[in-house]
Amino acid sequence: MAGPRASARPSGGAWRCAAQLLVLLLVLLLALPTCAQWSRARAKKPSNIVLILTDDQDVVLGGTTPIKKAKALIGDVGVYFSNAFAVTPLCCPSRSSILTGKYPHNHEVRNNSLSGNCSSPAWQRGPEASAFPVYLNKQLYQTFYAGKYLNQYGTKGSGGVSRVPPGWDQWHALVGNSQYYNYTLSVNGKEEKHGDSYDKDYLTDLIVNRSIQFLDERSPQRPFFIMLAPPAPHSPYVAAPQYQNSFSNVKAPRDGSFNKPGGKDKHWLLRQPVNPMANSSIEFLDNAFRKRWQALLSVDDLVERLVKKLEDVKELNNTYIFFTSDHGYHTGQFSLPIDKRQLYEFDIRVPLMVRGPGIKPNQTLQAPVLNIDLGPTFLDIAGVNMSQVNMDGQSFLPQMAPSLRNGTSRPYFLVEYTGEGCTNSNPDCPKMGPGVSQCFPNCVCEDAFNNTYACVRTLTGYNLQYCEFADTESFVEVYNLTADPHQLENIVKKVDPVLLQTMNQRLIRLQSCVGRSCRDTKY
Ligand SMILES: *[C@@H]1O[C@H](CO)[C@@H](O)[C@H](O)[C@H]1NC(C)=O
Ligand SMILES: *[C@@H]1O[C@H](CO)[C@@H](O)[C@H](O)[C@H]1NC(C)=O
Ligand SMILES: *[C@@H]1O[C@H](CO)[C@@H](O)[C@H](O)[C@H]1NC(C)=O
Ligand SMILES: *[C@@H]1O[C@H](CO)[C@@H](O)[C@H](O)[C@H]1NC(C)=O
Ligand SMILES: *[C@@H]1O[C@H](CO)[C@@H](O)[C@H](O)[C@H]1NC(C)=O
Ligand SMILES: *[C@@H]1O[C@H](CO)[C@@H](O)[C@H](O)[C@H]1NC(C)=O
Ligand SMILES: *[C@@H]1O[C@H](CO)[C@@H](O)[C@H](O)[C@H]1NC(C)=O
Ligand SMILES: *[C@@H]1O[C@H](CO)[C@@H](O)[C@H](O)[C@H]1NC(C)=O
Ligand SMILES: *[C@@H]1O[C@H](CO)[C@@H](O)[C@H](O)[C@H]1NC(C)=O
Ligand SMILES: *[C@@H]1O[C@H](CO)[C@@H](O)[C@H](O)[C@H]1NC(C)=O
Ligand SMILES: *[C@@H]1O[C@H](CO)[C@@H](O)[C@H](O)[C@H]1NC(C)=O
């Protein structure tokens, strides 16, 4: 009898307890947003994402032939995109486009130098602060980076190794441009120097090892984003010891535009190459071609080891894996020995394959996909509200997994490039004069200040490329990719002038597009 009465009239102790409860409640209320986020995350943990980004790997000249295991483990159990493009064919501008989801005219990274905004203070204050990892991190993803970042990363003018870009929880980035040995890393802001012992230092192997370590140490309740950027197959294409004799009979493909003159119908730079190429130049490019394939064999191993690890930690079926390259490459096309930087298909097309939840296996998709679409696709997967993100690209989740999203792809897009040159004449190639760069071997220059162009590439309706140069000739090149897949004939003087005018207007509009207007292609 006394029991219920006693409890109805709280004692001093019970009041204290009630007060404590009130405080607890307040604390809980304050913590509510985080809790809500957590419970959402727990209710259905978002999928993990992996991006493997190779350096200079082409798709047009057989660049994916050596990566057989990667194709079996990613593309064959997911999708291959047969029309994947970089919006600019040079490392630093392209990687900046991948990180920001923006065309170069919006992130303003023009070349591989600090003065061209490659990892510059202006880039750090601006575009990098709203790159995709920042949003993923806010979405409670654990983010991990290993490998080459931007060509000037870690240099003095870029803030040194102590500077870790925002959005990354774990950071193992290469200082400067691609190397296989004898390099420096920033490991979460601390300098780590490496020598040339295969077991300890080979960079392609090291970055997958670090990602495996990360998978062991991560917090299993949270989703993760892993980005691995191996140096392969960029020069100096140093193969792992066990692969140094692979592909000993392989040569660069001889079909298409190989060893053809650029010809009078192409812009100034393409009228320069020695044609036919010297035998020594052909030997040089065959050697490069073979070594690129050898270096890629370690990338193939990287994919195999990472997929195996994801399986071991039981995350494979909840992980999207993207595999792509920063841009393409050429070896002897139009008599240009080795490089990228040109508007042609071999330089702007990239490999792209993806596996993951909701993606049916064994698909090849024709929808055009750009490197600026990677960021929006990651954020879409992570559940970020895209109306609060200012990117030029668009998610291609609808193309890969229509059961998860509906959406249409774009009919045409922009490719833009600012040529690199040297202000002084190259002493080894005095006849070329100033304004050019990358003049080797045999004084064939691969770039020039006036190799500055912008193109519209359409795939729907017309399979056409229309390019305008910022040079003294205001040169225009137009290709019908259906009739002429190797771009041997510039049809600017043959094509219907009305079509040229339409393409020119699209180009002008895209060159100043921002965000939504880059995707609005009604016009
Ligand atoms: C570098 O980027 C900043 C803004 O981030 C811009 O103001 C500047 O013009 C850019 N430099 C070049 C060379 O494009
Ligand atoms: C690495 O540096 C050492 C010391 O400078 C040099 O002897 C070695 O040849 C270099 N190795 C490679 C693969 O470049
Ligand atoms: C990577 O890990 C493998 C397996 O543990 C090891 O054999 C190899 O030496 C490591 N390589 C580097 C560069 O860390
Ligand atoms: C270049 O190579 C071709 C084919 O191998 C050969 O016929 C030709 O004689 C060589 N030219 C020179 C100058 O060595
Ligand atoms: C992944 O596989 C595990 C069993 O290995 C299963 O419990 C889980 O539901 C699967 N997840 C998805 C997203 O299919
Ligand atoms: C993939 O598609 C091809 C052609 O459509 C078919 O022959 C093959 O059996 C398919 N493979 C798998 C694993 O579904
Ligand atoms: C996304 O953000 C926009 C603009 O802030 C807002 O109007 C919309 O309701 C948000 N959508 C969702 C699903 O939260
Ligand atoms: C996509 O559209 C189709 C047909 O309109 C519809 O049946 C399907 O549910 C939609 N899928 C999603 C994920 O909204
Ligand atoms: C990079 O871009 C900057 C700014 O436009 C320019 O001053 C510099 O000469 C360029 N570097 C090269 C190597 O072309
Ligand atoms: C391009 O630049 C080079 C080197 O400065 C110059 O010689 C050439 O005349 C230029 N060509 C055009 C078409 O602007
Ligand atoms: C491109 O070539 C195809 C195949 O020869 C032809 O049908 C089409 O009309 C051409 N397009 C243009 C714009 O010339």
XYZ file of C-alpha atoms and ligand atoms in Angstrom:
677
model
C 0.000 0.000 0.000
C 2.717 2.488 0.909
C 4.664 1.583 -2.221
C 2.619 3.400 -4.906
C 2.148 6.520 -2.693
C 5.836 6.776 -2.024
C 6.616 6.646 -5.706
C 3.882 9.185 -6.515
C 5.574 11.753 -4.277
C 9.153 11.950 -5.362
C 11.846 12.138 -2.765
C 14.780 14.576 -2.905
C 16.805 11.859 -4.669
C 14.114 11.381 -7.293
C 14.065 15.168 -8.040
C 17.798 15.087 -8.574
C 17.310 12.152 -10.864
C 14.595 14.003 -12.803
C 16.918 17.022 -13.166
C 19.662 14.739 -14.449
C 17.207 13.217 -16.893
C 16.328 16.722 -18.115
C 19.991 17.502 -18.720
C 20.370 14.199 -20.488
C 17.356 15.027 -22.641
C 18.858 18.416 -23.561
C 22.139 16.787 -24.479
C 20.242 14.279 -26.576
C 18.302 17.085 -28.287
C 21.538 18.898 -29.113
C 23.005 15.697 -30.456
C 19.871 14.950 -32.477
C 21.086 15.966 -35.958
C 24.131 13.703 -35.663
C 22.001 10.870 -34.309
C 19.580 11.261 -37.174
C 22.430 11.078 -39.616
C 23.804 8.031 -37.880
C 20.500 6.215 -37.733
C 19.948 6.966 -41.418
C 23.373 5.557 -42.066
C 22.537 2.505 -39.964
C 19.101 1.986 -41.437
C 20.713 1.457 -44.801
C 24.423 1.983 -44.885
C 25.199 3.792 -48.155
C 27.348 1.911 -50.618
C 31.111 2.169 -50.569
C 32.884 3.641 -53.582
C 36.307 2.918 -55.080
C 37.894 4.928 -57.890
C 40.975 3.593 -59.638
C 42.457 6.339 -61.817
C 45.363 5.418 -64.085
C 47.728 7.948 -65.633
C 47.817 8.311 -69.461
C 46.064 4.997 -70.201
C 44.453 5.074 -73.646
C 41.511 2.955 -74.743
C 41.713 3.483 -78.525
C 45.156 1.908 -79.078
C 44.600 -1.208 -76.991
C 45.543 0.306 -73.627
C 43.160 -2.018 -71.783
C 44.543 -5.217 -73.361
C 47.027 -5.895 -70.529
C 44.493 -5.511 -67.698
C 42.680 -8.823 -68.183
C 41.976 -9.505 -64.497
C 40.653 -5.975 -63.968
C 38.256 -6.428 -66.882
C 37.064 -9.777 -65.518
C 36.584 -8.339 -62.015
C 35.010 -4.996 -62.955
C 33.739 -4.600 -66.541
C 32.565 -8.163 -67.132
C 30.512 -8.137 -63.934
C 29.288 -4.596 -64.574
C 29.391 -2.096 -67.423
C 31.861 -0.881 -70.014
C 31.220 2.606 -71.335
C 32.189 2.659 -74.999
C 31.928 6.463 -75.195
C 33.835 7.764 -72.164
C 35.759 11.016 -72.625
C 38.038 13.388 -70.772
C 36.953 17.002 -71.273
C 40.623 17.975 -71.559
C 43.572 15.717 -72.480
C 46.237 16.724 -69.956
C 46.939 15.391 -66.442
C 46.488 18.330 -64.093
C 43.501 19.983 -65.802
C 41.790 16.593 -66.237
C 42.373 15.515 -62.647
C 41.082 18.888 -61.501
C 37.949 18.239 -63.590
C 37.506 14.836 -61.963
C 37.826 16.293 -58.455
C 35.502 19.247 -59.022
C 33.060 17.901 -61.631
C 33.777 21.074 -63.624
C 34.982 21.983 -67.100
C 38.427 23.679 -67.161
C 36.844 27.107 -67.855
C 35.170 26.811 -64.449
C 37.992 25.376 -62.298
C 40.555 27.468 -64.206
C 43.374 24.902 -64.059
C 44.970 25.399 -67.474
C 48.149 23.322 -67.490
C 50.571 21.334 -65.326
C 52.336 24.420 -63.876
C 51.641 26.379 -60.718
C 51.159 29.483 -62.882
C 48.462 27.575 -64.771
C 46.704 26.878 -61.424
C 47.856 23.279 -60.996
C 47.440 22.831 -57.212
C 47.953 26.607 -56.878
C 46.868 28.722 -53.893
C 43.922 30.041 -55.976
C 42.813 26.480 -56.735
C 43.098 25.600 -53.053
C 41.028 28.594 -51.961
C 38.450 28.045 -54.680
C 37.639 24.853 -56.596
C 39.402 22.371 -54.303
C 37.345 23.514 -51.311
C 34.194 22.183 -52.997
C 35.646 19.073 -54.637
C 33.671 15.826 -54.281
C 35.617 14.402 -51.264
C 34.455 17.379 -49.192
C 30.815 16.398 -49.753
C 31.491 12.695 -49.171
C 33.185 13.505 -45.897
C 30.167 15.578 -44.783
C 28.052 12.552 -45.650
C 30.098 10.608 -43.056
C 32.116 8.669 -45.609
C 35.618 7.702 -44.513
C 37.808 8.891 -47.342
C 41.158 7.441 -48.383
C 43.592 8.642 -51.053
C 46.782 7.016 -52.332
C 48.919 7.838 -55.371
C 49.461 10.713 -57.755
C 47.264 13.733 -57.009
C 47.973 16.898 -59.006
C 51.340 17.419 -60.744
C 52.379 20.297 -58.472
C 51.075 18.749 -55.239
C 53.577 18.838 -52.365
C 55.900 21.374 -53.978
C 56.829 24.519 -52.073
C 54.563 26.819 -54.096
C 51.650 24.483 -53.494
C 52.032 24.507 -49.694
C 54.483 21.594 -49.292
C 53.805 18.074 -48.041
C 52.187 19.266 -44.825
C 49.146 20.456 -46.712
C 46.432 17.792 -46.986
C 43.516 18.853 -49.215
C 40.110 19.071 -47.515
C 37.804 16.059 -47.395
C 40.447 13.331 -47.043
C 40.713 11.319 -43.801
C 43.669 9.225 -44.914
C 46.194 10.717 -47.303
C 49.139 9.010 -49.028
C 49.828 11.323 -51.956
C 52.764 11.485 -54.316
C 54.746 14.711 -54.427
C 54.867 15.910 -58.036
C 54.398 13.889 -61.186
C 54.265 10.115 -61.665
C 57.269 8.070 -60.485
C 57.694 4.384 -59.708
C 60.764 4.628 -57.433
C 62.753 7.349 -55.650
C 59.771 9.514 -54.779
C 58.370 11.381 -51.796
C 54.913 10.913 -50.320
C 52.857 13.054 -48.026
C 51.481 10.595 -45.485
C 48.785 12.562 -43.714
C 50.969 15.657 -43.997
C 54.275 14.026 -43.037
C 57.079 13.559 -45.519
C 57.937 9.928 -46.362
C 60.852 9.287 -48.714
C 61.145 6.151 -50.843
C 64.077 4.525 -52.618
C 64.176 1.869 -55.278
C 63.667 -1.470 -53.566
C 60.860 -3.315 -55.345
C 59.462 -4.863 -52.146
C 59.346 -1.635 -50.201
C 58.885 1.115 -52.743
C 57.246 0.165 -56.022
C 54.498 2.778 -56.038
C 51.705 0.834 -57.769
C 52.103 -1.967 -55.211
C 52.517 0.403 -52.304
C 49.242 2.216 -52.868
C 47.174 -0.965 -52.933
C 48.975 -2.142 -49.789
C 48.026 1.091 -48.030
C 44.387 0.698 -49.102
C 44.336 -2.857 -47.729
C 45.672 -1.529 -44.429
C 42.960 1.151 -44.458
C 40.265 -1.502 -44.962
C 41.539 -3.313 -41.866
C 41.600 -0.174 -39.748
C 38.415 1.575 -40.885
C 35.296 1.888 -38.794
C 32.951 -0.798 -40.204
C 29.806 1.188 -39.357
C 30.624 3.904 -41.870
C 30.800 3.696 -45.657
C 34.140 4.434 -47.318
C 35.505 6.076 -50.426
C 38.883 4.864 -51.700
C 40.760 6.587 -54.507
C 43.850 4.888 -55.914
C 45.877 6.764 -58.521
C 48.780 4.596 -59.694
C 51.549 6.142 -61.815
C 51.114 3.554 -64.597
C 51.315 3.712 -67.532
C 52.818 7.247 -67.430
C 56.511 7.668 -68.301
C 59.067 6.549 -67.136
C 56.909 3.364 -67.287
C 59.174 1.263 -65.061
C 57.738 -2.243 -64.942
C 57.906 -4.460 -61.861
C 60.885 -6.873 -62.136
C 58.648 -9.853 -62.907
C 57.093 -8.028 -65.882
C 60.147 -6.528 -67.534
C 60.182 -9.132 -70.300
C 56.443 -9.241 -70.926
C 54.996 -8.414 -74.344
C 58.459 -8.689 -75.893
C 56.993 -8.875 -79.419
C 54.360 -6.183 -78.993
C 54.554 -3.057 -81.156
C 52.362 0.005 -81.417
C 49.406 -0.613 -83.769
C 50.133 0.347 -87.380
C 46.583 1.001 -88.553
C 44.462 4.145 -88.714
C 46.518 7.339 -88.638
C 49.796 5.678 -87.625
C 52.750 7.280 -89.451
C 50.340 9.274 -91.643
C 51.095 12.931 -92.292
C 48.912 15.355 -90.335
C 48.375 16.997 -93.700
C 47.447 20.459 -94.896
C 43.898 20.148 -93.650
C 45.029 20.077 -90.008
C 46.097 22.874 -87.689
C 49.619 24.293 -87.561
C 51.137 21.880 -85.019
C 50.006 18.834 -87.022
C 51.741 20.118 -90.156
C 55.144 19.944 -88.383
C 55.901 16.242 -87.769
C 58.556 14.544 -89.884
C 56.801 12.133 -92.234
C 57.460 9.311 -92.702
C 58.816 9.010 -89.176
C 62.487 8.157 -88.732
C 63.087 4.505 -87.881
C 64.671 5.611 -84.632
C 61.436 7.422 -83.714
C 59.393 4.320 -84.468
C 61.727 2.235 -82.336
C 61.402 4.826 -79.581
C 57.618 4.741 -79.615
C 57.399 0.941 -79.876
C 59.604 0.721 -76.823
C 57.356 3.163 -74.952
C 54.258 1.268 -76.065
C 55.632 -2.036 -74.723
C 56.771 -0.554 -71.421
C 53.376 1.073 -70.901
C 51.736 -2.338 -71.175
C 54.299 -3.869 -68.812
C 53.672 -1.165 -66.199
C 49.926 -1.827 -66.465
C 50.370 -5.447 -65.358
C 50.938 -4.162 -61.827
C 47.704 -2.186 -62.070
C 46.006 -5.452 -62.996
C 47.451 -7.010 -59.823
C 46.325 -3.976 -57.829
C 42.719 -4.496 -58.898
C 42.845 -8.209 -58.136
C 44.250 -7.655 -54.639
C 41.809 -4.891 -53.807
C 38.774 -6.880 -54.978
C 39.967 -9.893 -52.981
C 40.329 -7.731 -49.881
C 36.854 -6.243 -50.313
C 35.524 -9.780 -50.512
C 37.445 -10.809 -47.370
C 36.006 -7.927 -45.352
C 32.530 -8.709 -46.782
C 32.097 -5.341 -48.465
C 32.400 -6.350 -52.122
C 28.666 -6.639 -52.762
C 28.063 -3.170 -51.302
C 30.874 -1.420 -53.187
C 30.903 0.415 -56.506
C 34.263 0.104 -58.271
C 35.093 2.627 -61.005
C 38.118 2.179 -63.231
C 39.211 4.954 -65.602
C 42.156 7.050 -66.800
C 42.816 10.792 -66.753
C 42.988 10.912 -70.591
C 44.184 8.912 -73.582
C 47.523 8.714 -75.366
C 49.072 8.320 -78.806
C 52.065 6.465 -80.219
C 52.807 7.473 -83.811
C 49.343 8.733 -84.844
C 49.698 11.495 -87.459
C 53.462 10.951 -87.025
C 53.401 12.391 -83.488
C 55.756 10.107 -81.496
C 54.341 9.846 -77.954
C 52.113 12.137 -75.893
C 48.539 13.350 -75.324
C 47.237 16.981 -75.651
C 45.524 16.587 -79.043
C 41.829 16.851 -79.818
C 41.716 13.481 -81.578
C 39.915 10.396 -80.313
C 43.081 8.601 -79.154
C 43.808 11.413 -76.661
C 40.319 12.316 -75.416
C 38.723 8.873 -75.121
C 39.313 6.990 -71.862
C 38.586 3.509 -70.577
C 35.678 3.410 -68.119
C 34.213 0.351 -66.434
C 32.084 0.104 -63.303
C 30.637 -2.626 -61.106
C 28.377 -2.288 -58.102
C 24.933 -2.704 -56.531
C 22.098 -2.433 -59.040
C 24.398 -2.710 -62.066
C 23.557 -5.696 -64.231
C 26.615 -7.621 -65.459
C 27.921 -7.862 -68.983
C 26.696 -4.534 -70.336
C 28.292 -2.179 -72.831
C 26.693 1.242 -72.751
C 26.914 3.805 -75.519
C 25.696 6.806 -73.516
C 28.449 9.463 -73.534
C 30.041 9.847 -70.125
C 32.649 12.464 -69.171
C 35.294 12.703 -66.485
C 33.289 15.622 -64.978
C 30.445 13.125 -64.390
C 32.431 10.991 -61.938
C 32.042 13.399 -58.991
C 28.272 13.856 -59.468
C 27.886 10.055 -59.753
C 29.756 9.471 -56.469
C 27.634 12.101 -54.714
C 24.465 10.590 -56.176
C 25.452 7.162 -54.794
C 26.252 8.756 -51.432
C 22.830 10.410 -51.270
C 24.015 14.018 -51.489
C 21.304 16.534 -52.452
C 22.639 17.540 -55.884
C 20.699 20.802 -56.004
C 23.146 22.052 -53.378
C 26.219 21.078 -55.408
C 27.593 23.275 -58.170
C 29.102 20.888 -60.708
C 28.974 20.943 -64.508
C 28.759 17.158 -64.879
C 25.830 14.856 -64.199
C 25.372 11.507 -62.507
C 25.476 8.465 -64.777
C 23.938 6.197 -62.158
C 20.688 6.207 -64.231
C 22.550 4.764 -67.224
C 24.267 2.057 -65.166
C 21.447 1.157 -62.823
C 18.027 2.203 -64.183
C 16.380 0.247 -61.370
C 17.821 2.823 -58.939
C 17.495 6.084 -60.902
C 15.880 7.486 -64.002
C 17.617 10.086 -66.107
C 18.741 10.957 -69.607
C 22.228 11.435 -70.972
C 23.509 14.461 -72.862
C 23.624 14.539 -76.677
C 26.809 16.632 -76.937
C 29.574 18.134 -74.830
C 32.659 20.340 -74.739
C 36.367 19.456 -74.925
C 38.723 22.362 -74.213
C 42.476 22.672 -74.001
C 45.036 25.428 -73.421
C 48.318 24.685 -75.206
C 51.601 24.630 -73.313
C 54.698 26.195 -74.784
C 58.151 27.460 -73.890
C 58.880 31.131 -74.221
C 62.476 30.401 -75.284
C 63.567 28.522 -78.345
C 64.638 24.924 -77.586
C 68.467 24.834 -78.087
C 68.224 21.241 -79.404
C 65.597 22.206 -81.966
C 66.373 25.818 -82.931
C 64.463 25.605 -86.208
C 61.203 25.219 -84.276
C 61.534 28.644 -82.671
C 59.859 29.666 -79.415
C 56.241 28.916 -78.455
C 56.410 25.119 -78.716
C 57.118 22.297 -76.234
C 57.626 18.522 -75.882
C 59.917 18.415 -78.947
C 61.303 14.859 -78.912
C 62.478 12.689 -80.500
C 63.654 14.095 -83.826
C 62.404 17.612 -82.955
C 58.735 16.788 -83.453
C 56.845 19.110 -81.109
C 53.756 17.763 -79.386
C 52.449 21.058 -78.027
C 52.471 24.828 -78.560
C 50.826 27.871 -76.997
C 48.575 28.015 -80.062
C 47.532 24.371 -79.724
C 44.651 25.952 -77.807
C 41.265 24.710 -78.896
C 37.684 24.028 -77.979
C 35.495 21.346 -79.554
C 31.911 20.233 -79.526
C 31.549 16.478 -79.772
C 28.097 15.192 -80.638
C 27.092 11.548 -80.481
C 23.336 11.739 -80.778
C 22.021 12.613 -84.224
C 25.408 13.389 -85.719
C 28.566 11.523 -84.781
C 30.618 14.661 -85.313
C 33.475 16.677 -83.863
C 33.753 20.424 -84.454
C 36.857 22.286 -83.181
C 38.016 25.907 -83.257
C 41.596 26.956 -82.577
C 42.790 30.120 -80.871
C 45.624 30.681 -83.350
C 46.426 33.257 -86.019
C 44.456 31.246 -88.593
C 41.355 30.700 -86.420
C 41.671 27.170 -87.728
C 38.614 24.909 -87.757
C 38.612 21.094 -87.905
C 35.489 19.007 -88.429
C 35.289 15.212 -88.507
C 32.518 12.801 -89.338
C 33.383 9.983 -86.953
C 30.957 7.580 -88.621
C 32.526 7.830 -92.057
C 36.046 8.553 -90.809
C 36.756 7.070 -87.356
C 40.491 7.803 -87.635
C 39.922 11.496 -88.401
C 41.973 11.453 -91.585
C 39.835 14.009 -93.421
C 38.833 17.449 -92.167
C 35.433 18.060 -93.791
C 35.052 21.734 -92.825
C 34.853 22.797 -96.488
C 32.361 20.063 -97.432
C 29.843 20.081 -94.623
C 26.541 21.976 -94.756
C 27.228 25.556 -93.541
C 24.014 25.478 -91.492
C 25.408 22.559 -89.513
C 28.695 24.420 -88.994
C 26.760 27.388 -87.680
C 24.805 25.216 -85.244
C 28.021 23.655 -83.981
C 29.675 27.060 -83.612
C 26.718 28.336 -81.569
C 26.770 25.273 -79.330
C 30.491 25.782 -78.827
C 30.122 29.431 -77.838
C 27.359 28.550 -75.399
C 29.259 25.636 -73.800
C 32.469 27.653 -73.442
C 30.759 29.892 -70.913
C 28.379 27.375 -69.359
C 28.225 26.940 -65.580
C 26.560 24.096 -63.688
C 23.048 23.463 -64.979
C 23.606 25.329 -68.252
C 26.404 22.863 -69.118
C 23.843 20.063 -68.998
C 21.005 21.942 -70.680
C 21.368 20.890 -74.301
C 17.872 21.638 -75.591
C 19.330 24.243 -77.905
C 43.615 30.672 -61.538
O 42.414 30.547 -60.821
C 41.906 31.780 -60.310
C 40.625 31.494 -59.559
O 40.665 30.276 -58.860
C 41.658 32.766 -61.444
O 41.281 33.997 -60.908
C 42.911 32.901 -62.292
O 42.619 33.695 -63.414
C 43.383 31.548 -62.755
N 44.611 31.642 -63.527
C 44.700 31.266 -64.792
C 46.042 31.361 -65.421
O 43.751 30.824 -65.418
C 67.181 5.893 -57.216
O 68.133 6.793 -56.658
C 69.399 6.192 -56.456
C 70.273 7.197 -55.702
O 70.239 8.417 -56.347
C 69.979 5.784 -57.797
O 71.227 5.175 -57.592
C 69.026 4.805 -58.469
O 69.489 4.483 -59.741
C 67.619 5.379 -58.560
N 66.727 4.350 -59.014
C 65.841 4.512 -60.009
C 64.975 3.347 -60.359
O 65.695 5.564 -60.598
C 52.940 -4.974 -50.745
O 52.428 -6.057 -50.008
C 52.913 -7.307 -50.450
C 52.161 -8.385 -49.690
O 52.157 -8.132 -48.361
C 54.416 -7.380 -50.237
O 54.917 -8.610 -50.696
C 55.068 -6.237 -51.013
O 56.455 -6.210 -50.735
C 54.457 -4.908 -50.646
N 54.984 -3.892 -51.547
C 55.147 -2.622 -51.185
C 55.770 -1.709 -52.194
O 54.762 -2.188 -50.132
C 63.687 1.695 -91.793
O 62.983 0.492 -91.540
C 62.460 -0.100 -92.713
C 61.562 -1.265 -92.293
O 62.102 -1.947 -91.197
C 63.598 -0.496 -93.622
O 63.098 -1.047 -94.804
C 64.426 0.755 -93.957
O 65.554 0.384 -94.707
C 64.870 1.454 -92.703
N 65.457 2.737 -93.039
C 66.598 3.151 -92.536
C 67.060 4.491 -92.985
O 67.233 2.489 -91.729
C 26.137 -8.930 -49.147
O 26.359 -10.269 -48.806
C 26.067 -10.575 -47.451
C 26.413 -12.035 -47.205
O 27.732 -12.261 -47.588
C 24.602 -10.333 -47.183
O 24.336 -10.542 -45.821
C 24.263 -8.893 -47.523
O 22.875 -8.662 -47.409
C 24.673 -8.568 -48.953
N 24.474 -7.159 -49.202
C 23.969 -6.676 -50.321
C 23.886 -5.182 -50.426
O 23.618 -7.380 -51.232
C 27.824 -11.597 -71.956
O 27.197 -11.219 -73.167
C 27.614 -11.984 -74.283
C 27.023 -11.376 -75.543
O 25.799 -10.772 -75.289
C 27.216 -13.437 -74.046
O 27.632 -14.211 -75.119
C 27.856 -13.940 -72.748
O 27.421 -15.229 -72.455
C 27.518 -13.027 -71.584
N 28.269 -13.412 -70.405
C 27.756 -13.443 -69.178
C 28.680 -13.826 -68.075
O 26.597 -13.140 -68.947
C 17.488 19.551 -51.897
O 17.843 20.899 -51.740
C 16.892 21.782 -52.293
C 17.474 23.182 -52.274
O 18.123 23.474 -51.096
C 15.600 21.645 -51.512
O 14.625 22.504 -52.044
C 15.107 20.210 -51.637
O 13.976 20.014 -50.842
C 16.186 19.232 -51.189
N 15.764 17.887 -51.517
C 15.817 16.885 -50.643
C 15.335 15.552 -51.122
O 16.218 17.038 -49.505
C 12.020 4.697 -63.937
O 10.973 4.854 -64.881
C 10.219 3.675 -65.097
C 9.225 3.914 -66.234
O 8.774 5.226 -66.227
C 9.519 3.282 -63.786
O 8.810 2.086 -63.966
C 10.592 3.057 -62.724
O 10.014 2.791 -61.485
C 11.506 4.268 -62.589
N 12.597 3.935 -61.715
C 12.969 4.699 -60.702
C 14.138 4.233 -59.922
O 12.419 5.737 -60.434
C 50.653 27.684 -67.895
O 49.656 28.668 -67.836
C 50.129 29.933 -67.431
C 48.927 30.848 -67.335
O 48.230 30.901 -68.534
C 51.161 30.443 -68.416
O 51.672 31.674 -67.964
C 52.295 29.432 -68.515
O 53.213 29.839 -69.515
C 51.741 28.079 -68.875
N 52.816 27.091 -68.827
C 53.225 26.457 -69.911
C 54.340 25.487 -69.726
O 52.729 26.637 -71.015
C 51.746 28.868 -83.795
O 52.851 29.149 -82.960
C 54.091 28.963 -83.604
C 55.171 29.107 -82.564
O 55.017 30.293 -81.852
C 54.215 29.950 -84.757
O 55.429 29.756 -85.412
C 53.075 29.681 -85.723
O 53.081 30.643 -86.768
C 51.750 29.752 -85.023
N 50.717 29.331 -85.938
C 49.485 29.804 -85.909
C 48.574 29.278 -86.963
O 49.092 30.579 -85.065
C 28.688 11.066 -91.900
O 28.948 9.865 -92.546
C 27.831 9.003 -92.617
C 28.298 7.662 -93.196
O 29.010 7.853 -94.361
C 26.752 9.668 -93.450
O 25.617 8.836 -93.512
C 26.397 11.001 -92.799
O 25.476 11.695 -93.607
C 27.622 11.861 -92.613
N 27.264 13.039 -91.818
C 27.608 14.260 -92.157
C 27.168 15.339 -91.259
O 28.271 14.494 -93.148
